């Protein structure tokens, strides 16, 4: 199993599970609920999905499920790994309710999708703006 799945260190704050911040990490965006899906392509294909909360910082993209589902509770990826996988300008976000990105890390390919409800499309746009800003750094 990939180290991106269920290896995010968390703590409880005001009865909510949140990521333990890294040294000097700044939070830019968080949103819930969002349907999160990650497909990990490598020697085998693994797929994980759940509904929960996303967090975007200056160092990581993270997800914490509302309810663990099929042995899937958390996900995280370092943004430096995202930067190094980008060979061209950041993608244009064409699907109305879905943010999707493909990341190459070593021998694995991660395909991450976030599906928003129609009433939360403003939050999706904010996430896309922050994401685009961070990967252009």
PDB file of N, CA and C in Angstrom, residues 24-60:
ATOM      1  N   UNK A  24       6.246  25.124  10.281  1.00  0.00           N
ATOM      2  CA  UNK A  24       6.160  26.264   9.377  1.00  0.00           C
ATOM      3  C   UNK A  24       5.095  26.164   8.299  1.00  0.00           C
ATOM      4  N   UNK A  25       4.177  25.227   8.426  1.00  0.00           N
ATOM      5  CA  UNK A  25       3.139  25.027   7.407  1.00  0.00           C
ATOM      6  C   UNK A  25       2.006  26.036   7.586  1.00  0.00           C
ATOM      7  N   UNK A  26       1.539  26.615   6.470  1.00  0.00           N
ATOM      8  CA  UNK A  26       0.438  27.577   6.494  1.00  0.00           C
ATOM      9  C   UNK A  26      -0.752  27.022   5.732  1.00  0.00           C
ATOM     10  N   UNK A  27      -1.939  27.131   6.327  1.00  0.00           N
ATOM     11  CA  UNK A  27      -3.165  26.646   5.685  1.00  0.00           C
ATOM     12  C   UNK A  27      -3.732  27.715   4.769  1.00  0.00           C
ATOM     13  N   UNK A  28      -4.124  27.294   3.560  1.00  0.00           N
ATOM     14  CA  UNK A  28      -4.727  28.198   2.591  1.00  0.00           C
ATOM     15  C   UNK A  28      -6.211  27.943   2.427  1.00  0.00           C
ATOM     16  N   UNK A  29      -6.607  26.680   2.446  1.00  0.00           N
ATOM     17  CA  UNK A  29      -7.993  26.350   2.096  1.00  0.00           C
ATOM     18  C   UNK A  29      -8.383  25.027   2.740  1.00  0.00           C
ATOM     19  N   UNK A  30      -9.639  24.971   3.189  1.00  0.00           N
ATOM     20  CA  UNK A  30     -10.228  23.689   3.606  1.00  0.00           C
ATOM     21  C   UNK A  30     -11.697  23.739   3.246  1.00  0.00           C
ATOM     22  N   UNK A  31     -12.247  22.580   2.947  1.00  0.00           N
ATOM     23  CA  UNK A  31     -13.648  22.525   2.531  1.00  0.00           C
ATOM     24  C   UNK A  31     -14.214  21.151   2.829  1.00  0.00           C
ATOM     25  N   UNK A  32     -15.487  21.140   3.198  1.00  0.00           N
ATOM     26  CA  UNK A  32     -16.241  19.895   3.341  1.00  0.00           C
ATOM     27  C   UNK A  32     -17.694  20.180   3.060  1.00  0.00           C
ATOM     28  N   UNK A  33     -18.501  19.253   2.648  1.00  0.00           N
ATOM     29  CA  UNK A  33     -18.068  17.925   2.216  1.00  0.00           C
ATOM     30  C   UNK A  33     -17.610  17.960   0.762  1.00  0.00           C
ATOM     31  N   UNK A  34     -16.706  17.076   0.445  1.00  0.00           N
ATOM     32  CA  UNK A  34     -16.260  16.887  -0.927  1.00  0.00           C
ATOM     33  C   UNK A  34     -16.076  15.384  -1.133  1.00  0.00           C
ATOM     34  N   UNK A  35     -16.452  14.907  -2.303  1.00  0.00           N
ATOM     35  CA  UNK A  35     -16.217  13.502  -2.646  1.00  0.00           C
ATOM     36  C   UNK A  35     -14.805  13.412  -3.203  1.00  0.00           C
ATOM     37  N   UNK A  36     -13.977  12.649  -2.527  1.00  0.00           N
ATOM     38  CA  UNK A  36     -12.564  12.523  -2.877  1.00  0.00           C
ATOM     39  C   UNK A  36     -12.320  11.142  -3.460  1.00  0.00           C
ATOM     40  N   UNK A  37     -11.521  11.095  -4.508  1.00  0.00           N
ATOM     41  CA  UNK A  37     -11.160   9.814  -5.111  1.00  0.00           C
ATOM     42  C   UNK A  37      -9.710   9.900  -5.553  1.00  0.00           C
ATOM     43  N   UNK A  38      -8.943   8.854  -5.253  1.00  0.00           N
ATOM     44  CA  UNK A  38      -7.577   8.772  -5.754  1.00  0.00           C
ATOM     45  C   UNK A  38      -7.384   7.391  -6.362  1.00  0.00           C
ATOM     46  N   UNK A  39      -6.838   7.377  -7.555  1.00  0.00           N
ATOM     47  CA  UNK A  39      -6.467   6.136  -8.229  1.00  0.00           C
ATOM     48  C   UNK A  39      -4.948   6.131  -8.278  1.00  0.00           C
ATOM     49  N   UNK A  40      -4.347   5.051  -7.780  1.00  0.00           N
ATOM     50  CA  UNK A  40      -2.895   4.920  -7.780  1.00  0.00           C
ATOM     51  C   UNK A  40      -2.533   3.848  -8.797  1.00  0.00           C
ATOM     52  N   UNK A  41      -1.867   4.274  -9.857  1.00  0.00           N
ATOM     53  CA  UNK A  41      -1.425   3.344 -10.892  1.00  0.00           C
ATOM     54  C   UNK A  41       0.045   3.039 -10.651  1.00  0.00           C
ATOM     55  N   UNK A  42       0.377   1.779 -10.641  1.00  0.00           N
ATOM     56  CA  UNK A  42       1.758   1.334 -10.457  1.00  0.00           C
ATOM     57  C   UNK A  42       1.822  -0.091 -10.954  1.00  0.00           C
ATOM     58  N   UNK A  43       2.375  -0.975 -10.129  1.00  0.00           N
ATOM     59  CA  UNK A  43       2.392  -2.382 -10.520  1.00  0.00           C
ATOM     60  C   UNK A  43       0.981  -2.942 -10.538  1.00  0.00           C
ATOM     61  N   UNK A  44       0.130  -2.424  -9.663  1.00  0.00           N
ATOM     62  CA  UNK A  44      -1.302  -2.738  -9.683  1.00  0.00           C
ATOM     63  C   UNK A  44      -2.049  -1.416  -9.567  1.00  0.00           C
ATOM     64  N   UNK A  45      -3.319  -1.438  -9.887  1.00  0.00           N
ATOM     65  CA  UNK A  45      -4.129  -0.226  -9.765  1.00  0.00           C
ATOM     66  C   UNK A  45      -4.933  -0.319  -8.477  1.00  0.00           C
ATOM     67  N   UNK A  46      -4.845   0.723  -7.667  1.00  0.00           N
ATOM     68  CA  UNK A  46      -5.602   0.794  -6.419  1.00  0.00           C
ATOM     69  C   UNK A  46      -6.472   2.036  -6.476  1.00  0.00           C
ATOM     70  N   UNK A  47      -7.688   1.909  -5.986  1.00  0.00           N
ATOM     71  CA  UNK A  47      -8.611   3.040  -5.992  1.00  0.00           C
ATOM     72  C   UNK A  47      -9.206   3.203  -4.602  1.00  0.00           C
ATOM     73  N   UNK A  48      -9.236   4.446  -4.127  1.00  0.00           N
ATOM     74  CA  UNK A  48      -9.789   4.778  -2.821  1.00  0.00           C
ATOM     75  C   UNK A  48     -10.732   5.960  -2.988  1.00  0.00           C
ATOM     76  N   UNK A  49     -11.867   5.929  -2.286  1.00  0.00           N
ATOM     77  CA  UNK A  49     -12.777   7.072  -2.348  1.00  0.00           C
ATOM     78  C   UNK A  49     -13.615   7.155  -1.081  1.00  0.00           C
ATOM     79  N   UNK A  50     -13.993   8.380  -0.747  1.00  0.00           N
ATOM     80  CA  UNK A  50     -14.840   8.648   0.420  1.00  0.00           C
ATOM     81  C   UNK A  50     -15.269  10.108   0.357  1.00  0.00           C
ATOM     82  N   UNK A  51     -16.194  10.467   1.223  1.00  0.00           N
ATOM     83  CA  UNK A  51     -16.615  11.857   1.373  1.00  0.00           C
ATOM     84  C   UNK A  51     -15.992  12.392   2.656  1.00  0.00           C
ATOM     85  N   UNK A  52     -15.481  13.618   2.600  1.00  0.00           N
ATOM     86  CA  UNK A  52     -14.857  14.185   3.784  1.00  0.00           C
ATOM     87  C   UNK A  52     -14.397  15.605   3.556  1.00  0.00           C
ATOM     88  N   UNK A  53     -13.269  15.945   4.192  1.00  0.00           N
ATOM     89  CA  UNK A  53     -12.755  17.315   4.184  1.00  0.00           C
ATOM     90  C   UNK A  53     -11.382  17.342   3.516  1.00  0.00           C
ATOM     91  N   UNK A  54     -11.171  18.353   2.659  1.00  0.00           N
ATOM     92  CA  UNK A  54      -9.858  18.560   2.057  1.00  0.00           C
ATOM     93  C   UNK A  54      -9.175  19.741   2.723  1.00  0.00           C
ATOM     94  N   UNK A  55      -7.859  19.672   2.735  1.00  0.00           N
ATOM     95  CA  UNK A  55      -7.018  20.741   3.269  1.00  0.00           C
ATOM     96  C   UNK A  55      -5.929  21.011   2.240  1.00  0.00           C
ATOM     97  N   UNK A  56      -5.685  22.270   1.948  1.00  0.00           N
ATOM     98  CA  UNK A  56      -4.599  22.666   1.058  1.00  0.00           C
ATOM     99  C   UNK A  56      -3.729  23.649   1.819  1.00  0.00           C
ATOM    100  N   UNK A  57      -2.448  23.320   1.933  1.00  0.00           N
ATOM    101  CA  UNK A  57      -1.502  24.199   2.619  1.00  0.00           C
ATOM    102  C   UNK A  57      -0.409  24.593   1.634  1.00  0.00           C
ATOM    103  N   UNK A  58       0.567  25.313   2.130  1.00  0.00           N
ATOM    104  CA  UNK A  58       1.703  25.650   1.278  1.00  0.00           C
ATOM    105  C   UNK A  58       2.644  24.465   1.096  1.00  0.00           C
ATOM    106  N   UNK A  59       2.376  23.336   1.785  1.00  0.00           N
ATOM    107  CA  UNK A  59       3.247  22.162   1.687  1.00  0.00           C
ATOM    108  C   UNK A  59       2.540  20.882   1.258  1.00  0.00           C
ATOM    109  N   UNK A  60       1.211  20.782   1.512  1.00  0.00           N
ATOM    110  CA  UNK A  60       0.531  19.507   1.259  1.00  0.00           C
ATOM    111  C   UNK A  60      -0.898  19.697   0.781  1.00  0.00           C
TER     112      UNK A  60
END
